[in-house]
Tab-separated table of C-alpha atoms and ligand atoms in Angstrom:
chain	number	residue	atom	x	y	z
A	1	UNK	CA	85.449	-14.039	-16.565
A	2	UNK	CA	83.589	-10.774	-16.979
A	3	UNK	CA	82.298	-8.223	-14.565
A	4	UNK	CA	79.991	-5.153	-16.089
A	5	UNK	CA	80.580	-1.801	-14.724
A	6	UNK	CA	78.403	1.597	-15.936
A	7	UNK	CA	79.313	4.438	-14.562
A	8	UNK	CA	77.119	7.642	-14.943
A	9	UNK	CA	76.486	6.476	-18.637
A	10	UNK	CA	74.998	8.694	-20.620
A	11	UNK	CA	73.683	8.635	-23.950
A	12	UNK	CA	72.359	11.650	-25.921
A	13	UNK	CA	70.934	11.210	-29.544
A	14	UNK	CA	69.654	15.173	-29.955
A	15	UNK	CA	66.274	14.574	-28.773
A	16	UNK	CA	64.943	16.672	-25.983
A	17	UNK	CA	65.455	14.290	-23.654
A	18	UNK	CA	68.621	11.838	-23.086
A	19	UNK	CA	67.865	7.997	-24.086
A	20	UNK	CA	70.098	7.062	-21.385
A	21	UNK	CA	70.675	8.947	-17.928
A	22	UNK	CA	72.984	8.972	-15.330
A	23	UNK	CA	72.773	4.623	-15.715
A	24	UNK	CA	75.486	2.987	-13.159
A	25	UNK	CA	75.472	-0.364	-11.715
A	26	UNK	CA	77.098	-3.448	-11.772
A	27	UNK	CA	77.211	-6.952	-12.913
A	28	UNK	CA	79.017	-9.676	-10.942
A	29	UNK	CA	80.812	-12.245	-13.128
A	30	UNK	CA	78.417	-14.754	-14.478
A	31	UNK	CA	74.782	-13.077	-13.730
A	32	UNK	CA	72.145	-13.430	-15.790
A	33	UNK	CA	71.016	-10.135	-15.844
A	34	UNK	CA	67.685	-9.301	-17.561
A	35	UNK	CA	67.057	-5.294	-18.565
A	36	UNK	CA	63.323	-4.724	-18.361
A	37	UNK	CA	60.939	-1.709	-19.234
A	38	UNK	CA	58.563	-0.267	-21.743
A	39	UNK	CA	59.348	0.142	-25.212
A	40	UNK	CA	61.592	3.257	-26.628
A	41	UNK	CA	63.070	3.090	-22.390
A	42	UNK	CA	66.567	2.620	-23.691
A	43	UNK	CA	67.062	-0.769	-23.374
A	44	UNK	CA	68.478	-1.470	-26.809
A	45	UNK	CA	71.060	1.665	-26.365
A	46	UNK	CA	72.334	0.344	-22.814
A	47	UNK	CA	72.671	-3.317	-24.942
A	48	UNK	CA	74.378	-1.746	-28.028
A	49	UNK	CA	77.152	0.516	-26.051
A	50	UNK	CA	78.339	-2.687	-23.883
A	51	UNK	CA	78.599	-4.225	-26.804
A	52	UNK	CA	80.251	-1.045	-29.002
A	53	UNK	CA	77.764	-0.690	-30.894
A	54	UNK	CA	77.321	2.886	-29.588
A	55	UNK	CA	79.440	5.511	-27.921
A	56	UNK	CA	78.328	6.332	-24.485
A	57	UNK	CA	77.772	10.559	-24.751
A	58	UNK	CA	79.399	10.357	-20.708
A	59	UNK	CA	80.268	8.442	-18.300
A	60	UNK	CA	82.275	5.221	-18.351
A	61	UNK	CA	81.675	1.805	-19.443
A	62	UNK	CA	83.962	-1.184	-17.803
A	63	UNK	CA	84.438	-5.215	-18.246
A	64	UNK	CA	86.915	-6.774	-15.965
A	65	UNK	CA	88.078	-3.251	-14.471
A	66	UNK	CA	88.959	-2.042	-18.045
A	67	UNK	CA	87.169	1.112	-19.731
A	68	UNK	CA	85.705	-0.002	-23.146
A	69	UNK	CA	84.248	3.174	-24.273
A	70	UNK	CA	86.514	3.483	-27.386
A	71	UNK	CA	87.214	-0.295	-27.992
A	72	UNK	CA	85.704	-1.606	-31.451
A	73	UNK	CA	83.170	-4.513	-30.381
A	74	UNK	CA	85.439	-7.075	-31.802
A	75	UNK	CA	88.309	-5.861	-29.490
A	76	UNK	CA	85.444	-6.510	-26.442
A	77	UNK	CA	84.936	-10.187	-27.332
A	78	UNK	CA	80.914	-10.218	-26.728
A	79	UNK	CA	78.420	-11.944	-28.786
A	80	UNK	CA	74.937	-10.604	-29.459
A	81	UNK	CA	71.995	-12.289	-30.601
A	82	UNK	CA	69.114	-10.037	-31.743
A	83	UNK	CA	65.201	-10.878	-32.104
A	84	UNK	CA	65.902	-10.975	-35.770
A	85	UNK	CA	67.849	-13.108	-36.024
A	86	UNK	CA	69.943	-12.497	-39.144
A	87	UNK	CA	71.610	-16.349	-40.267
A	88	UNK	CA	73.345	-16.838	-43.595
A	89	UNK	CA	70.450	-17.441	-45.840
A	90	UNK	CA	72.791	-19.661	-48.360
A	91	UNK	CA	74.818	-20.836	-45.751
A	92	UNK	CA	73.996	-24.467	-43.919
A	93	UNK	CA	73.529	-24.928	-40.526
A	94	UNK	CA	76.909	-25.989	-40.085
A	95	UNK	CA	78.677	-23.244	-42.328
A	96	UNK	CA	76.466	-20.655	-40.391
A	97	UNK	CA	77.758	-21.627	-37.010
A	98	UNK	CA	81.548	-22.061	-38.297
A	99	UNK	CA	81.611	-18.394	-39.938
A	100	UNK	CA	82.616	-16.429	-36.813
A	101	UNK	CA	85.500	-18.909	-36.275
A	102	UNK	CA	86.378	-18.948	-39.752
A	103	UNK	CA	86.784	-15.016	-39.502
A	104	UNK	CA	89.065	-15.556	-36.765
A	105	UNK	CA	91.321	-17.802	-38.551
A	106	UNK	CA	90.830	-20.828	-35.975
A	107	UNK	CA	92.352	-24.122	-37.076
A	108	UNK	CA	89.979	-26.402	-39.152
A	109	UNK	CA	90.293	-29.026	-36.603
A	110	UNK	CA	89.454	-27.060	-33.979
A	111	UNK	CA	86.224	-25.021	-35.941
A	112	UNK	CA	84.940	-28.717	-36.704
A	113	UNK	CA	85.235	-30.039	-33.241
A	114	UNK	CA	83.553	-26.855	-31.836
A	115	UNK	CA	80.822	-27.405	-34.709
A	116	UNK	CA	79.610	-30.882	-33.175
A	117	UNK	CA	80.074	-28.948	-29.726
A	118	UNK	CA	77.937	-26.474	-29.989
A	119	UNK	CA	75.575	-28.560	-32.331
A	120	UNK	CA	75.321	-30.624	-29.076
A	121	UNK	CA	74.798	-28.176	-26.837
A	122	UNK	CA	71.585	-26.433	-28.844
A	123	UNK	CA	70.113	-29.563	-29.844
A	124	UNK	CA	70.911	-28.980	-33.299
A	125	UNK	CA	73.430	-32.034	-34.495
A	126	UNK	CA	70.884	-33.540	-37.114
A	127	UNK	CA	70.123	-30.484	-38.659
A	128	UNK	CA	73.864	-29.627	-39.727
A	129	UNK	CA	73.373	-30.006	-43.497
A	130	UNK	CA	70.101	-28.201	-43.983
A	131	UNK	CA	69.441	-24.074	-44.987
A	132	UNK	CA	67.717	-21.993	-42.612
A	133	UNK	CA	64.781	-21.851	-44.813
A	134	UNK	CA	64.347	-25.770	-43.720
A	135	UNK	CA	64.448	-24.788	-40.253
A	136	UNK	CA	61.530	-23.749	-38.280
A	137	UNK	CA	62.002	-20.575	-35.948
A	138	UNK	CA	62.947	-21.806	-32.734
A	139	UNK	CA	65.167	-23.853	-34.758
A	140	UNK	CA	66.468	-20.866	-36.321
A	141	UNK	CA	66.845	-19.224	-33.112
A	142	UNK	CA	68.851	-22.411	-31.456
A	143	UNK	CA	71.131	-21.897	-34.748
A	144	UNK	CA	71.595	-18.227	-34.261
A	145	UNK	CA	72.162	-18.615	-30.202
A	146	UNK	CA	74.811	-21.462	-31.365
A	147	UNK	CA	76.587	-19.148	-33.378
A	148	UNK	CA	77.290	-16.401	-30.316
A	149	UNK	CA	78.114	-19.235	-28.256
A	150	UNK	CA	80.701	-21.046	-30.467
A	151	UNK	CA	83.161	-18.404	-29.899
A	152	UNK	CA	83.404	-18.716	-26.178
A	153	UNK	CA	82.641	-14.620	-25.860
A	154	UNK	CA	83.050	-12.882	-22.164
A	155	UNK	CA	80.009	-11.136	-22.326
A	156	UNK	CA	76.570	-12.552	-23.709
A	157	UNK	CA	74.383	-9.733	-25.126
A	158	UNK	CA	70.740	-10.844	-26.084
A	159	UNK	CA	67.999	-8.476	-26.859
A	160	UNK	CA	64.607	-9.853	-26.839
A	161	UNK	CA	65.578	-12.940	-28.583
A	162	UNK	CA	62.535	-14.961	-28.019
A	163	UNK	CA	60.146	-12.338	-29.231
A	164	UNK	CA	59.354	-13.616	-33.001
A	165	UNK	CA	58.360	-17.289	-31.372
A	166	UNK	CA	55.287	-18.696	-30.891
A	167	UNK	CA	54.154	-18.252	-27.033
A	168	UNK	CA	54.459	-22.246	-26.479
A	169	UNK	CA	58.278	-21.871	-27.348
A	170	UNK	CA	59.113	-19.057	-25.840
A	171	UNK	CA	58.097	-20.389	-22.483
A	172	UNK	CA	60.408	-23.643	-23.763
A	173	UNK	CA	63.250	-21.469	-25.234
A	174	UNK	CA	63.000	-19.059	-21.842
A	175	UNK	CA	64.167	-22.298	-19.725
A	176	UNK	CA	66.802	-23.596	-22.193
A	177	UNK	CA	68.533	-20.457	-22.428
A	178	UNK	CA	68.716	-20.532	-18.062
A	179	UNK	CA	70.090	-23.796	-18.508
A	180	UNK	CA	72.762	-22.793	-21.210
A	181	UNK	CA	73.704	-19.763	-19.129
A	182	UNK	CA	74.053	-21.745	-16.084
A	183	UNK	CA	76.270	-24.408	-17.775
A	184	UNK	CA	78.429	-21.509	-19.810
A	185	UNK	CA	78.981	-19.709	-16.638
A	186	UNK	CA	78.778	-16.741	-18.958
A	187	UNK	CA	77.741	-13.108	-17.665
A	188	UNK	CA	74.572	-12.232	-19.955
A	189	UNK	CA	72.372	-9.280	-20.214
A	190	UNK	CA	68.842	-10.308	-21.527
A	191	UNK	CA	66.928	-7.516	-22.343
A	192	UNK	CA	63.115	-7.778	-22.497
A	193	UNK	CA	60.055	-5.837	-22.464
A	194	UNK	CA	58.050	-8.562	-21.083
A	195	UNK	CA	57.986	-8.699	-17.039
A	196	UNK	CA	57.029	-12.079	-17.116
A	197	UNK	CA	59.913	-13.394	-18.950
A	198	UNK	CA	62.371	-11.057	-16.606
A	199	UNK	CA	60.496	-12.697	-13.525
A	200	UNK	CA	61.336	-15.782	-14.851
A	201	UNK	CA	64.781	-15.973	-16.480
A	202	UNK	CA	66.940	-13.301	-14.324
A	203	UNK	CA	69.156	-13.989	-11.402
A	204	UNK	CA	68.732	-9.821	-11.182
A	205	UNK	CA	66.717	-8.011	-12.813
A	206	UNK	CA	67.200	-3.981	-13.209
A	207	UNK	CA	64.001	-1.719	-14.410
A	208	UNK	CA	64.110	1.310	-16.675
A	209	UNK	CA	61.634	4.018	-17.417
A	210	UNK	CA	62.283	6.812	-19.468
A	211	UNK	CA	65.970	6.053	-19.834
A	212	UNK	CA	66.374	6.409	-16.043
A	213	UNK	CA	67.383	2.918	-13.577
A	214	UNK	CA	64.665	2.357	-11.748
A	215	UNK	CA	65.578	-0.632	-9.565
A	216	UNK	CA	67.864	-3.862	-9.373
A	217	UNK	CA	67.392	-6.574	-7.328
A	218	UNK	CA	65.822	-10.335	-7.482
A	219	UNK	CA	62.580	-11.415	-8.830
A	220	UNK	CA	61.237	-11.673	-5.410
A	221	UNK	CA	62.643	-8.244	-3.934
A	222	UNK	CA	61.760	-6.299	-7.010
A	223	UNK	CA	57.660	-8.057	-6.810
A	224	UNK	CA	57.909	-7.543	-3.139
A	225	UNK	CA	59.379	-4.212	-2.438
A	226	UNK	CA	59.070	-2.192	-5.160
A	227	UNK	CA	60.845	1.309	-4.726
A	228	UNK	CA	58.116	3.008	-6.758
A	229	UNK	CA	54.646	2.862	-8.201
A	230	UNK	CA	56.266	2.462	-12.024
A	231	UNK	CA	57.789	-0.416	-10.521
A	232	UNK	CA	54.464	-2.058	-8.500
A	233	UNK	CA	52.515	-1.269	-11.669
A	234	UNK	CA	55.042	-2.595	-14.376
A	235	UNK	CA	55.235	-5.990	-12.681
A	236	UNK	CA	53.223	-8.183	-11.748
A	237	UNK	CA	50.312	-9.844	-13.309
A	238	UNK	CA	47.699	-9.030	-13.459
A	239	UNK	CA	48.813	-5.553	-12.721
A	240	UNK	CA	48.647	-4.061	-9.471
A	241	UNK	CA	45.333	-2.262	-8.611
A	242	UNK	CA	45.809	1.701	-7.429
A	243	UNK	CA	43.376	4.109	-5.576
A	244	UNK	CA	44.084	7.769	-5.169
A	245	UNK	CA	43.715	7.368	-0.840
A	246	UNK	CA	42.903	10.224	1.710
A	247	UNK	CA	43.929	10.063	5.092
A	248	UNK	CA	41.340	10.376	7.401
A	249	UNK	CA	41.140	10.462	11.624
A	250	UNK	CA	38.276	8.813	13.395
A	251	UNK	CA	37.722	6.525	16.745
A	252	UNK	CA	41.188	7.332	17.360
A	253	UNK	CA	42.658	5.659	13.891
A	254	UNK	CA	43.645	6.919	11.058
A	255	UNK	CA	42.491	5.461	7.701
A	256	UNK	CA	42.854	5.258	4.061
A	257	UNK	CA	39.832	6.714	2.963
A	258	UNK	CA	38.312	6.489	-0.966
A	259	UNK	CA	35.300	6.857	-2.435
A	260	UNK	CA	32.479	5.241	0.324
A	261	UNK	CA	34.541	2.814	1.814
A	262	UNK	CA	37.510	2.901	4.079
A	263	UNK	CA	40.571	1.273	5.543
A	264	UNK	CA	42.643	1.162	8.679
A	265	UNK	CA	45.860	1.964	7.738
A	266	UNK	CA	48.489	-1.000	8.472
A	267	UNK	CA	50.477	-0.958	11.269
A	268	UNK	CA	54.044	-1.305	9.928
A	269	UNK	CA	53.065	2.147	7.837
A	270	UNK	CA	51.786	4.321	10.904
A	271	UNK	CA	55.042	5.913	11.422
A	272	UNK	CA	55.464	6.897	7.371
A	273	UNK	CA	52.416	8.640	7.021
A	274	UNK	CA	53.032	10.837	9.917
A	275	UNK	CA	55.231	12.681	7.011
A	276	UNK	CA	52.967	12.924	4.531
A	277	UNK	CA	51.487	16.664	4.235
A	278	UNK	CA	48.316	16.985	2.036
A	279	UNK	CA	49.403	15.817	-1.402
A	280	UNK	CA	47.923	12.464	-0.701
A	281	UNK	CA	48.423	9.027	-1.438
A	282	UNK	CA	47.843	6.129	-4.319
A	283	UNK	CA	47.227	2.393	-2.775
A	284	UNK	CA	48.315	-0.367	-4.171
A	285	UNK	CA	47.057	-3.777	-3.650
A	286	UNK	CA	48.304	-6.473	-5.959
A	287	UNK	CA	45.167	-9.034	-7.268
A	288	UNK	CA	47.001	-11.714	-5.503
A	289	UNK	CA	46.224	-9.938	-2.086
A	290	UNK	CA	42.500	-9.595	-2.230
A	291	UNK	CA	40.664	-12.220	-0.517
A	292	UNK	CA	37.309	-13.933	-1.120
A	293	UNK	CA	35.172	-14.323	2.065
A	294	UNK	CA	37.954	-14.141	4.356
A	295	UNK	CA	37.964	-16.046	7.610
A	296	UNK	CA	41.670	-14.688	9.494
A	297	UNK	CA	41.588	-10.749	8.371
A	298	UNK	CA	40.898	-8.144	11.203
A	299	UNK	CA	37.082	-6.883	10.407
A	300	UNK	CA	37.574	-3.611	9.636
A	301	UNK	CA	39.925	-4.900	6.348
A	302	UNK	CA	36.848	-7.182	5.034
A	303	UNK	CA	34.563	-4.696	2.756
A	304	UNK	CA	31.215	-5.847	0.762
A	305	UNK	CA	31.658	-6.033	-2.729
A	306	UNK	CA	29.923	-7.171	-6.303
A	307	UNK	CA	31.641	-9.123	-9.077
A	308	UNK	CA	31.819	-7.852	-12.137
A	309	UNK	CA	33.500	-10.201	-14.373
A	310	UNK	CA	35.047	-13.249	-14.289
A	311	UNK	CA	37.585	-14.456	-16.178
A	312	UNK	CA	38.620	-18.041	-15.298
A	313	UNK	CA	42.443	-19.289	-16.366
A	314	UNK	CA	41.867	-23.376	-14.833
A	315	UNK	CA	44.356	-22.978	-11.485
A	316	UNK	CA	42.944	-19.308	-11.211
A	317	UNK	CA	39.941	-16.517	-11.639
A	318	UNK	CA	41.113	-13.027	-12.558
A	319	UNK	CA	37.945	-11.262	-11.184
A	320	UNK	CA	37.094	-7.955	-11.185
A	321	UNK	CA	34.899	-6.539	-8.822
A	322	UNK	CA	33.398	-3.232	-7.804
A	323	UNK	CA	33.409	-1.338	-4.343
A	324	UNK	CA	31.081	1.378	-4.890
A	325	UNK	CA	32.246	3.436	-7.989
A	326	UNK	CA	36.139	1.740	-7.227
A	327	UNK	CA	37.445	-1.066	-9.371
A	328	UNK	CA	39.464	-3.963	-8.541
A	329	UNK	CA	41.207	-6.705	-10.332
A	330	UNK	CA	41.555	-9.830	-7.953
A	331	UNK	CA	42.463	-13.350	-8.471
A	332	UNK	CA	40.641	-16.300	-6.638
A	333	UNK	CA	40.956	-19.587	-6.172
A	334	UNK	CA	38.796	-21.709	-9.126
A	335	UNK	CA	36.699	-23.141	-6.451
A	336	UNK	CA	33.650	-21.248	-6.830
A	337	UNK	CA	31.553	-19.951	-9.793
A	338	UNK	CA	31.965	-15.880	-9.708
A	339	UNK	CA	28.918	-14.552	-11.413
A	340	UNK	CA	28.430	-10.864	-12.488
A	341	UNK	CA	26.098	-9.273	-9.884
A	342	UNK	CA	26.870	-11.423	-7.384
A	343	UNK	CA	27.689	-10.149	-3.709
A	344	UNK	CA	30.275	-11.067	-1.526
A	345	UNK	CA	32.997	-10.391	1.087
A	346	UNK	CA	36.528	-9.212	-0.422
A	347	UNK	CA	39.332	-9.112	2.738
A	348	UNK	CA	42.378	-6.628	2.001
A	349	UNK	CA	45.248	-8.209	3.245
A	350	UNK	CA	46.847	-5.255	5.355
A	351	UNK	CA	50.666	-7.134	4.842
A	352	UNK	CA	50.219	-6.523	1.126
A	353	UNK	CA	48.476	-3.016	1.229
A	354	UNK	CA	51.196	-0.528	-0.455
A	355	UNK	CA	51.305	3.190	-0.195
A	356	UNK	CA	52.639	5.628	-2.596
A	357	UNK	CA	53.411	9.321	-2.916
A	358	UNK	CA	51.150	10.852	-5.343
A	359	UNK	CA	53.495	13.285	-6.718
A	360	UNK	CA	56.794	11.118	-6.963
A	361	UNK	CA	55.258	7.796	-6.888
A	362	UNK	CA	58.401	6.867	-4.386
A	363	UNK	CA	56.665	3.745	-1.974
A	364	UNK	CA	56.388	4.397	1.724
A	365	UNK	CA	58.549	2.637	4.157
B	401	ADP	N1	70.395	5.630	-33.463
B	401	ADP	C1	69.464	6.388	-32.870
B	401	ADP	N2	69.282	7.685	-33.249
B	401	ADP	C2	68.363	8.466	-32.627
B	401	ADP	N3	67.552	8.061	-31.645
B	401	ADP	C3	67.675	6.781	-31.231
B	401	ADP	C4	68.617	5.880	-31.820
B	401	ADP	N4	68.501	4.686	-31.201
B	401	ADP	C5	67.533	4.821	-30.268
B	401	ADP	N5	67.029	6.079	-30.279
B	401	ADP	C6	65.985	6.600	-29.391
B	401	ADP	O1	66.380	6.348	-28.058
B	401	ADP	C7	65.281	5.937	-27.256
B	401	ADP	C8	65.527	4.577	-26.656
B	401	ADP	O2	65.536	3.617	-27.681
B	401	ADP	P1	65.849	2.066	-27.434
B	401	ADP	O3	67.093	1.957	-26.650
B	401	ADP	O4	65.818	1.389	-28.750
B	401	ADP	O5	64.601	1.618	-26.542
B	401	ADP	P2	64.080	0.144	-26.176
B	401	ADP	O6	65.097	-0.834	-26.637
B	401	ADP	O7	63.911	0.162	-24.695
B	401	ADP	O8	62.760	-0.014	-26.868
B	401	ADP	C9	64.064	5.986	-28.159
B	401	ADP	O9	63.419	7.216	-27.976
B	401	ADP	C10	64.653	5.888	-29.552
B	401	ADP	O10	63.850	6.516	-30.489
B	402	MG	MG1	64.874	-2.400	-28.057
């Protein structure tokens, strides 16, 4: 049993600006919580102060109603894994995953029956005897997850774990570690720089930019209403496309206007932009959402286009296509040959059309 609390946590190394600011949220008992953002965000320092690693500069950091801030990490009972991950190099397999038990002066019966335990669990029973220079990395890595796991920790701490595989494995090793959490029922914070893996592995997954929280939710809220452009833009693949938009009145509508070419703008946002002064707005349109030769869009949200380039990945084509001087990314269905040059209809699907403030990026509602 372990539920995460920050509270206003704050951590200041000297530099101009804090690593960490103001970060509070919390983590039910047995999430699988995956930290996401761009490298040097803070993920690492949010990891290392749950798990005591660092001191929090402010604020307050809880498990199970209980402030941590000044407990040693052993006193916290979590178990970290790291993307290096650092095994006994003389050690066996075996050896390596009894250690931490060992240290804790657990009966020999017990350490040996938890040995075959966890062996089981990580796939890793026939490889007891050998060194970890016998071992290939995700074998390494199944080793080094074993030995967090043998001692039964509250908290799981992993930061980017999977990151010195091959991409094959990782996509493997991103499943088997959902399983394991699942069946440990413990509460885990993944963190990750790679959207695709937070998409994939997190019951929740919370965002950070610049040290700041940026959102929490699920997969599907966070790819579906994103609070912010940093958010839209960060997932999502390929990236979403953006357009600096005016707004522009004529027969009686207003529209998106850019470059040549414009667009009604979508019902469910008429009331929003009735705000919005003259700062003006970014679009966003993810590549999903563009349509080739649409049959069921309204006609004013079907434009002519030309392709670009084509760039086909078997179920899927990320195209890229041209509007005038405006670039888009989209992705069709494999269908159809999309040579450069070629002209066509592209439908904007006015469900999916997103609008941003320019100057705080914050998404209209
Ligand atoms: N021990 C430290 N001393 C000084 N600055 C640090 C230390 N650890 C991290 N930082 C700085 O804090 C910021 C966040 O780092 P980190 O948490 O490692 O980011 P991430 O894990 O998201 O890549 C970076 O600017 C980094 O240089
Ligand atoms: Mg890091």
């Amino acid at each position: 049993m372990a539920t995460i609390r920050f509270e206003k946590v704050v951590k200041d190394f000297g530099a101009p600006e804090p690593a960490v600011k103001d970060f509070s949220m919390e983590i039910p008992d047995q999430e699988f919580l995956v930290v996401v953002g761009p490298s040097g965000c803070g993920k690492s320092t949010i990891l290392r102060m749950l798990a005591g690693l660092e001191t929090p500069t402010n604020g307050n950091i809880l498990i199970d109603d209980q402030i941590v801030n000044f407990l040693s990490p052993k006193q916290r009972d979590i178990a970290m894994v790291f993307q290096s991950y650092a095994l006994y190099p003389h050690k066996n397999v075996r050896d390596n995953l009894s250690f931490p038990l060992m240290v804790s002066k657990v009966p020999k019966e017990e350490i040996r029956s938890r040995v075959l335990e966890t062996a089981e669990i990580m796939g890793i029973s026939e490889l007891l005897d050998r060194k970890p220079k016998e071992l290939s990395g995700g074998q390494r890595q199944r080793v080094a997850l074993g030995r967090a796991i043998i001692r039964k920790p509250r908290v799981f701490l992993m930061d980017e774990p999977l990151s010195n595989l091959d991409a094959k494995l990782r996509v493997k090793m991103r499943a088997e570690l959902k399983k394991l959490q699942r069946r440990l029922k413990i509460t885990t914070l993944y963190v990750t720089h790679d959207q695709v893996e937070a998409m994939t592995m997190g019951d929740r997954i919370v965002i950070v930019d610049n040290g700041v929280l940026q959102q929490v939710g699920s997969p599907h809220d966070i790819f579906y209403n994103p609070v912010n452009k940093f958010v839209a833009g960060f997932i999502g693949s390929p990236p979403m496309n953006f357009n600096n938009v005016k707004l522009v009145e004529q027969q009686g509508k207003i529209w998106l206007s850019f470059f040549a070419m414009k667009l009604p703008v979508p019902e469910r946002l008429e009331k929003a932009i009735l705000s919005v002064k003259d700062e003006g707005l970014i679009m966003g349109i993810r590549p999903q959402s563009l349509i080739f030769e649409p049959t069921e869009l309204p006609t004013d949200y079907i434009i002519p286009a030309e392709i670009t380039v084509a760039q086909p990945r078997g179920t899927e084509v990320d195209t890229e296509f041209k509007i005038g001087e405006a670039y888009f990314m989209a992705v069709f269905p494999p269908e159809q040959d999309y040579e450069p040059g070629m002209q066509f209809k592209v439908g904007f699907d006015p469900k999916s059309i997103y609008l941003f403030h320019k100057e705080t990026g914050k998404t209209l509602y």
